[in-house]
XYZ file of C-alpha atoms in Angstrom:
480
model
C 0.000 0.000 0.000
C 1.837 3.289 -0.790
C 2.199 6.488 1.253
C -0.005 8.570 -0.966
C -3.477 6.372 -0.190
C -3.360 5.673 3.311
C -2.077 5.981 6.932
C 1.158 4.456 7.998
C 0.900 1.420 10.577
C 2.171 4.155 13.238
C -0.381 6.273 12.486
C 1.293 8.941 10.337
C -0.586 10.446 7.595
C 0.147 10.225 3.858
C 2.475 12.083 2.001
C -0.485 13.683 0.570
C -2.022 14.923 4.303
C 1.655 16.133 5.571
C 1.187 19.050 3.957
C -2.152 20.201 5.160
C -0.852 18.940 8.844
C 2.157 21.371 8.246
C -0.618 23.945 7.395
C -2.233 23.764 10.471
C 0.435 23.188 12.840
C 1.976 26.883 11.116
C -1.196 28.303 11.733
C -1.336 26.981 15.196
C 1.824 28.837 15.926
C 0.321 31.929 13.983
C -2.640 31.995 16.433
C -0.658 31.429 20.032
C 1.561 33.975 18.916
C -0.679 36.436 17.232
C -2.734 36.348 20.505
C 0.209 38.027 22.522
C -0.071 41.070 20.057
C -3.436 41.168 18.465
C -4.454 42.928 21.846
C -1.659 45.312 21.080
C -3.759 48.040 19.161
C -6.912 47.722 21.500
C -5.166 48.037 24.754
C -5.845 52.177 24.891
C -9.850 50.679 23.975
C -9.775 48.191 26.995
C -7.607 50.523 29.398
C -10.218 53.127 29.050
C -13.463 50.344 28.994
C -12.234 48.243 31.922
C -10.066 51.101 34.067
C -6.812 49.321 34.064
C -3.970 51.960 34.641
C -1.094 52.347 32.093
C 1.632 50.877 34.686
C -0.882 48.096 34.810
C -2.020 48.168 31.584
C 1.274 45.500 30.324
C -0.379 42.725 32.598
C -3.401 42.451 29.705
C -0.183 41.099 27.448
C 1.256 39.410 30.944
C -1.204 37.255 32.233
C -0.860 35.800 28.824
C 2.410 35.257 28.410
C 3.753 34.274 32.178
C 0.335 31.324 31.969
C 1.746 30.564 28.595
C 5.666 30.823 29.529
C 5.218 29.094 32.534
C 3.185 25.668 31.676
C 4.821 25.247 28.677
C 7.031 22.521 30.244
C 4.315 20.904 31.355
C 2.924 21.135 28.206
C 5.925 19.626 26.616
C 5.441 16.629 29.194
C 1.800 16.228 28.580
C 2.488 15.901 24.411
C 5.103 12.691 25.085
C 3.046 11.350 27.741
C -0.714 11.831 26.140
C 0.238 11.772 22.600
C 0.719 15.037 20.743
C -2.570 15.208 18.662
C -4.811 14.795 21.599
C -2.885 17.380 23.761
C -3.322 19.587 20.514
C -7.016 19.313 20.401
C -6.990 20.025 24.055
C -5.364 22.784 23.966
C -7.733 24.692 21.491
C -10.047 23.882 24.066
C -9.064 25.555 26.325
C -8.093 28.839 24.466
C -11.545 29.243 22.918
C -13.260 29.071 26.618
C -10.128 31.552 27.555
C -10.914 33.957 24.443
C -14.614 33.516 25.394
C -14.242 34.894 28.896
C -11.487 37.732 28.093
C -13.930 39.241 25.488
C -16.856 39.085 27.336
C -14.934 40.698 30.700
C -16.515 43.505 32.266
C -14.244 44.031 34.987
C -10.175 43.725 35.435
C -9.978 40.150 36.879
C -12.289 38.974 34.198
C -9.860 40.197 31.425
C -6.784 39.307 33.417
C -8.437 35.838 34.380
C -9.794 34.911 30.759
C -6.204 36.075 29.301
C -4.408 33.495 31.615
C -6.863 31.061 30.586
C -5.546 31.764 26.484
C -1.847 31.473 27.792
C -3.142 27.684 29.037
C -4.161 26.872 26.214
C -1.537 28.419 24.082
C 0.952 26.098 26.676
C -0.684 23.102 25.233
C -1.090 23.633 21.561
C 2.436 25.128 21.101
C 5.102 21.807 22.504
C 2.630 19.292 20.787
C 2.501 21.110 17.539
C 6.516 21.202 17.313
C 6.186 17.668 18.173
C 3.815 16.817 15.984
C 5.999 18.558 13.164
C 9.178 16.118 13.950
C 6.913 13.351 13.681
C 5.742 14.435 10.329
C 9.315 15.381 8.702
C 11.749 14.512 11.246
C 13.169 11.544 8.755
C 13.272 13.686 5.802
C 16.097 16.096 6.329
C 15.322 17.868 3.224
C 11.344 18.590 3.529
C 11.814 19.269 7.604
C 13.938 22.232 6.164
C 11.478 23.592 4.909
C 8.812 22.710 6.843
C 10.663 25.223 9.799
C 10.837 27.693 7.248
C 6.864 27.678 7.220
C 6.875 27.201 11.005
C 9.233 29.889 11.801
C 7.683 32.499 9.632
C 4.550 31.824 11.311
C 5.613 33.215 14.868
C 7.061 36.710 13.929
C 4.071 37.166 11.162
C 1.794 36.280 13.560
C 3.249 38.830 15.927
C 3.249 41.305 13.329
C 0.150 40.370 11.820
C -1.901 40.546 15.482
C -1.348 43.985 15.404
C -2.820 44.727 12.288
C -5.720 42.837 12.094
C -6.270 44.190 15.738
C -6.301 47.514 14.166
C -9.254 46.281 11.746
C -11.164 44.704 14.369
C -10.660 47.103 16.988
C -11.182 50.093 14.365
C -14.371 48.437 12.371
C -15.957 45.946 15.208
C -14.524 46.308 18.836
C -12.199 45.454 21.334
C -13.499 42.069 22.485
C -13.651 40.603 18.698
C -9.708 40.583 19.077
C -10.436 37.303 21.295
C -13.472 35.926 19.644
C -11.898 35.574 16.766
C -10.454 32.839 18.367
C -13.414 30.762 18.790
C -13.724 29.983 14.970
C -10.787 29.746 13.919
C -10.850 26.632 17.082
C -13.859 25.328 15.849
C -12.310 24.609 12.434
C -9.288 23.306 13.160
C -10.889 20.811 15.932
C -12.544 19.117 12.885
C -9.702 19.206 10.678
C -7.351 17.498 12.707
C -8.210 14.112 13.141
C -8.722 13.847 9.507
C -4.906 14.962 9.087
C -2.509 14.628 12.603
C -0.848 11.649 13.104
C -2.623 9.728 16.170
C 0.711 9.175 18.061
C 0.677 6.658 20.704
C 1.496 8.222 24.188
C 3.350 6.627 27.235
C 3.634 5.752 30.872
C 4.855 7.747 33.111
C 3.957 10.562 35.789
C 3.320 14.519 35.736
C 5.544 16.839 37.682
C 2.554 19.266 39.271
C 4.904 20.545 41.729
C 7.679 21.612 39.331
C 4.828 23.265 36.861
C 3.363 24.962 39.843
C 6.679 26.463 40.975
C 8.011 27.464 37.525
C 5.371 29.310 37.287
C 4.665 30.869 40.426
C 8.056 31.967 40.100
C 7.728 33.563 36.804
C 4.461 35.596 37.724
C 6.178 36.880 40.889
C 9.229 38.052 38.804
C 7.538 39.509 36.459
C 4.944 41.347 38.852
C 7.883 42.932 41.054
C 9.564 44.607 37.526
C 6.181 45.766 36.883
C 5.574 47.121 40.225
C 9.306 48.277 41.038
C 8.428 51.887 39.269
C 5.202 52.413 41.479
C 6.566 50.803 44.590
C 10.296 52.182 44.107
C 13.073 49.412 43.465
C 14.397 49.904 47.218
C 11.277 49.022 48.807
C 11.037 46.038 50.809
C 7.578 45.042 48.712
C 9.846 44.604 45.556
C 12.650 42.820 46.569
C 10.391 40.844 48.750
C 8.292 39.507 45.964
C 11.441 39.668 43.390
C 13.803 37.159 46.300
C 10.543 34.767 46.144
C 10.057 34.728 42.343
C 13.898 33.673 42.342
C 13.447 31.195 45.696
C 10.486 29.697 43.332
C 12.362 29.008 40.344
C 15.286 27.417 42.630
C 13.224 25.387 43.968
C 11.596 24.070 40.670
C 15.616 23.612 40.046
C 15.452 21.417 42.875
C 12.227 19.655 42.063
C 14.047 18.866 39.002
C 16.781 17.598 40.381
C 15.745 14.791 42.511
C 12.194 13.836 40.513
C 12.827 9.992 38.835
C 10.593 11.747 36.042
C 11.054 15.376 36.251
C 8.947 17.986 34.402
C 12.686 19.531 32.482
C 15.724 16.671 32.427
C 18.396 18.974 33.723
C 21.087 16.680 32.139
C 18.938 17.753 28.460
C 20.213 21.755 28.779
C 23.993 19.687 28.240
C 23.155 19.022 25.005
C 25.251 20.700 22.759
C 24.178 23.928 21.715
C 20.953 23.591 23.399
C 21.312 26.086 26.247
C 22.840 28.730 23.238
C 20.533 28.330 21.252
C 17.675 28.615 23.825
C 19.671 31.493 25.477
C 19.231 33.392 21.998
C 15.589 32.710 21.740
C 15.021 34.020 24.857
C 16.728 37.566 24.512
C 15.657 37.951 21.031
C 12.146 38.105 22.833
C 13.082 39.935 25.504
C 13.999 42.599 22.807
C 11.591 41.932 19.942
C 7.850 41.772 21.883
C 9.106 45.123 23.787
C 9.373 46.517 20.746
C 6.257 46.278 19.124
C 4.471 47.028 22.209
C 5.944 50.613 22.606
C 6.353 50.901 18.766
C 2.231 50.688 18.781
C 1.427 53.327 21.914
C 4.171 55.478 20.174
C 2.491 55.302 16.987
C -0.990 55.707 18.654
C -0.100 58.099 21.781
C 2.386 60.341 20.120
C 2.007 60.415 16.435
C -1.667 60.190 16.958
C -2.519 57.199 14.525
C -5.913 55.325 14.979
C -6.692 51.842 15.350
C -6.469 50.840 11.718
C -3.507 53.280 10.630
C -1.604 52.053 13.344
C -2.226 48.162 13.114
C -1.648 49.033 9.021
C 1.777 51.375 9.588
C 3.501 47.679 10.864
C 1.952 45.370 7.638
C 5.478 46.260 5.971
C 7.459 44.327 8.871
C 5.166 41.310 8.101
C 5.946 41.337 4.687
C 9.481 41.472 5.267
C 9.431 39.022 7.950
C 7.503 36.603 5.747
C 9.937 36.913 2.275
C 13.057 36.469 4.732
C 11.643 33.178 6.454
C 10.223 31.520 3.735
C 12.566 32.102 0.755
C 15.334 33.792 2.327
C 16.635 32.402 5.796
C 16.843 28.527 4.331
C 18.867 29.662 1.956
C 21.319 31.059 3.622
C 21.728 28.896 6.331
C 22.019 25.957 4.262
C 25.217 28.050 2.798
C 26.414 29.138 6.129
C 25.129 27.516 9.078
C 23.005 28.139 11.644
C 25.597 30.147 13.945
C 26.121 33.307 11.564
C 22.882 33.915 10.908
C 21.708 34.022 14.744
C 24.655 36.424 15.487
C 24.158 38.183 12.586
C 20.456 38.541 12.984
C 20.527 39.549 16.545
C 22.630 42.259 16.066
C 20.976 43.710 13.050
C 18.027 43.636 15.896
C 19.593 45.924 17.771
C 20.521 47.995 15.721
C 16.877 48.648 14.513
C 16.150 48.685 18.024
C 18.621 51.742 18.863
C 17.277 53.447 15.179
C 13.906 53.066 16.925
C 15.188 55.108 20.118
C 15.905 58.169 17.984
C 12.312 58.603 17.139
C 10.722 62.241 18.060
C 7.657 63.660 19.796
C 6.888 65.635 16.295
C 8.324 62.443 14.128
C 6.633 60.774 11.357
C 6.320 57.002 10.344
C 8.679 57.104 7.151
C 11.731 58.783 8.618
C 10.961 57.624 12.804
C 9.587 54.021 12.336
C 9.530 52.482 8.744
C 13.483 52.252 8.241
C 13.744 50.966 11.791
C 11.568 48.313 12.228
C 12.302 46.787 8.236
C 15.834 46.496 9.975
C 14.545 44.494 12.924
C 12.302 42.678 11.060
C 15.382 41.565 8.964
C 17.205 40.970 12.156
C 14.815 38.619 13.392
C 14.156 36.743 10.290
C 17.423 35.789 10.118
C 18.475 34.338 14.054
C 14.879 33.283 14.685
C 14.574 30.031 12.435
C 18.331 28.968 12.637
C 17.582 28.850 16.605
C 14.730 27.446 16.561
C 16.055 24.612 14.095
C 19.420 24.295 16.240
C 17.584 23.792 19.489
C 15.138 21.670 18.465
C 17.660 19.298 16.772
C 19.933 19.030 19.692
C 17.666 16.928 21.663
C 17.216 13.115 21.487
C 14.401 11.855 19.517
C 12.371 10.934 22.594
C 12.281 14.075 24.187
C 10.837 15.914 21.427
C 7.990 17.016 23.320
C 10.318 17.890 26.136
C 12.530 20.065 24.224
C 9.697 21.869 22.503
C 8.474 23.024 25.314
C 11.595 24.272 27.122
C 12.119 26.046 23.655
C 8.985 27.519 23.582
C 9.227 28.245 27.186
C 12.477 30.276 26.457
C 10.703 32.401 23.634
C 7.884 33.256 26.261
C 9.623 34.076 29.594
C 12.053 36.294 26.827
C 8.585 38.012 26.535
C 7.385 37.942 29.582
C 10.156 39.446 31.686
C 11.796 41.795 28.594
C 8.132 43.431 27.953
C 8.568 43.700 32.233
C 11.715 45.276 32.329
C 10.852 47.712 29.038
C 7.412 48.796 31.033
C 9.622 49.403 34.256
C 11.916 51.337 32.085
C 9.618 53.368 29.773
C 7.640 54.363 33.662
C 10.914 55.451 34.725
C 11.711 57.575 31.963
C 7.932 59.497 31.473
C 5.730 57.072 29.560
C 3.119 57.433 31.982
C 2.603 61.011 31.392
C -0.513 60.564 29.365
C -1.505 63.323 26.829
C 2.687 64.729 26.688
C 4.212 63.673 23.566
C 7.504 64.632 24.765
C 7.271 62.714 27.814
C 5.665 59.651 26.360
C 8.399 59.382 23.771
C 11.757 59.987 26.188
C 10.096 56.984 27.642
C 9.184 54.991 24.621
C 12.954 55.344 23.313
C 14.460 54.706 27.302
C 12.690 51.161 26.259
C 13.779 50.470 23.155
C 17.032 50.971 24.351
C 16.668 48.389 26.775
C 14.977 46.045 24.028
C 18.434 46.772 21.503
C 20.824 46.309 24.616
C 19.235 42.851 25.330
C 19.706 42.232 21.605
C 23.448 43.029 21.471
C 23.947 41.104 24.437
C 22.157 37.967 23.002
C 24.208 38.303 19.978
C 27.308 37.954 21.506
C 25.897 35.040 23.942
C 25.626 33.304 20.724
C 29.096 33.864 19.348
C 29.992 32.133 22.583
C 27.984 29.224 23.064
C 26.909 27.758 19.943
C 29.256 26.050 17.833
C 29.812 26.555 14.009
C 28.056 23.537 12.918
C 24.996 23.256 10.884
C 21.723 21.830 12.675
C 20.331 18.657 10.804
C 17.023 20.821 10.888
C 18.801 22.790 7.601
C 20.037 20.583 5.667
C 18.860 20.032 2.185
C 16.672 22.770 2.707
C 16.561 23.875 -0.750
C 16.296 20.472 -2.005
């Protein structure tokens, strides 16, 4: 019986259903990512609608990410242990009850409650779809090529792309259709996938509840001191008080981790080689990147006094950039140079559009303050994003696909998590809560992407350290 009429014995599908599997696993990853930016254009709607202050106002994007960042472990467990298609399905679940509840929130817990409830769900969909890509094209080097090349675009656009079709919805509909868009889009792929996801068996074993709970207890309580620090005042015994337990929490999943027979994160996995570098580079490549679009939207909003739709539309030409680099660009090159150059290279071009973005004025204008800018970031993270994705990914045994999908993914997401953090305690600092003075707003706006291009810089040269010159099996044949 051949590939192209029917299911493997294992239960992968044919060659002809791989594709359309690859299609929605990249639109999977469009969705859990779009959903930390779609909001991005609506947030001035729901700060005004639901009261939340502007200090506060980074915890709509927060609750998110730290619920997403911070089960994403688990979520790697659950996908080897379950089987990755039915964690999948789970997962959509739970983000179209989350979506559900943030849109219909009349109150700040609601939001904040139905956001976390997305950033669940997002933890589940995101480790089993990686895992259920390796099962698809992990034996065929030169199709898994570009298969990440599809996967890898979808992130960034789906950053990028959040923010303009929040723009349309917020501008045409209103704020709460940024999450109910959700629902639909759930609905549909719910029915598709049985018809095209490999089943994948799952196995025995236990779940580490304890080290979930404290990864991401810590995480939250990091996250909510940087927030706070600007309000409270970074000597204050409230911030370093909640700050030493976020850090006591995360030793103390180390611990967990240490002594479990079947730990939520193998310790011994981050010796890998070039798993920790490459990991290290997807997490300050978010810590610079989600900062930026943030502020780059409330400056374009707040100072140069776009609306919903101009704004959203004024960052369409860093998804087109973003997309032509990933999917015809990026596999090229690092099938002719490596992974390692391109990460290095890419990260600093980030920062450097980061620093360009820093110069913008309180009178500027998109062509000459933001357009030039954020193309060159947008090139920047086309370039180190795939490469360390693809490098991480394939430093990992086999078995612990799931595993190392989700400390991958959890990497990209605490980035996010604590670099938006630090940005928002940075822009406060600087005058970004002085609502209604351009001048103020934008001395803090560029304070942050400052911050955003030093992490950048920094995770550059992290990767010209730790990873080694040698091309991840993820890239090869990849324009075969």
């Amino acid at each position: 019986m051949s590939a192209s009429s029917a299911r493997s014995a294992s239960g992968a599908p044919s060659d002809a259903r791989r594709w359309s599997a690859l299609a929605l696993i990249a639109l999977a990853q469009f969705i859990v990512i779009m959903d930390t930016s779609i909001i991005g254009v609506a947030l001035p709607r729901i700060q005004s609608d639901l009261g939340f202050s502007q200090e506060n106002l980074s915890w709509v994007f927060n609750a998110y990410v730290v619920a997403f960042g911070g089960l994403l472990l688990l979520g790697g467990r659950l996908s080897d242990l379950l089987g990755a298609r039915r964690l999948f399905s789970a997962g959509w679940v739970v983000l179209a009850a989350g979506s559900l509840a943030a849109g219909l929130a009349g109150e700040v817990w609601v939001e904040l409650t139905g956001r976390a409830l997305q950033g669940v769900g997002a933890a589940l969909i995101a480790p089993s779809a990686l895992t259920l890509l390796m099962t698809l094209f992990g034996s065929r080097p030169k199709e898994l090529g570009r298969a990440f090349a599809l996967y890898g675009a979808a992130a960034p656009a789906g950053g990028t792309a959040g923010v303009f079709l929040g723009g349309v919805i917020t501008q045409y509909a209103s704020w709460p259709w940024v999450f109910y868009i959700n629902v639909p889009v759930a609905l549909v792929v719910l029915l598709v996938t049985p018809a095209v996801m490999p089943s994948g068996a799952g196995r025995r074993g236990s779940v580490d509840l304890a080290g979930a709970v404290t990864v991401t207890a810590g995480l939250a309580a990091a996250v909510y001191a940087i927030v706070r620090a600007p309000e409270t005042g970074w000597g204050s015994g409230e911030t370093w008080l909640v700050l030493l337990a976020g850090v006591a929490l995360i030793a103390a999943f180390v611990a967990i981790q240490s002594r479990r027979r079947e730990p939520l994160m193998r310790l011994g996995i981050l010796r890998a080689p070039n798993l920790a570098g490459a990991n290290l580079a997807q997490l300050l490549m978010a810590a610079a990147w989600i900062p930026m679009w943030f502020f780059l939207n409330l400056y374009l909003q707040q100072v140069l006094g776009l609306g919903a739709f101009a704004s959203g539309a004024a960052l369409l030409p860093m998804t087109v950039a973003i997309m032509i680099m990933m999917i015809v660009l990026a596999p090229r090159l690092i099938s002719r140079f490596g992974p390692k150059p391109l990460v290095v290279l890419g990260l600093l071009a980030l920062g450097a559009g980061m620093f360009w973005l820093s110069l913008a004025r309180p009178d500027g204008s998109f062509l000459v303050d933001v357009l030039p800018a954020s193309l060159l970031a947008a090139v920047g993270m086309s370039l180190a994003f795939i490469p360390s994705l693809g490098t991480a990914l394939s430093s990992a045994r086999p078995e612990e696909g799931g595993l190392a999908s989700g400390i991958v993914n959890t990497s990209y997401q605490v980035g996010s998590a604590l670099g938006l953090a630090a940005m928002t305690a940075i822009a406060a600092a600087h005058g970004s809560r002085e609502l209604g003075d351009p001048a103020a707003l934008t001395e803090g706006f560029s304070a942050a992407f400052t911050g955003a291009a030093v992490l950048a810089v920094v995770g550059g040269l992290a990767a010209l350290l730790a990873l080694r010159a040698a091309p991840a099996p993820a890239e090869e044949g990849a324009n075969g």
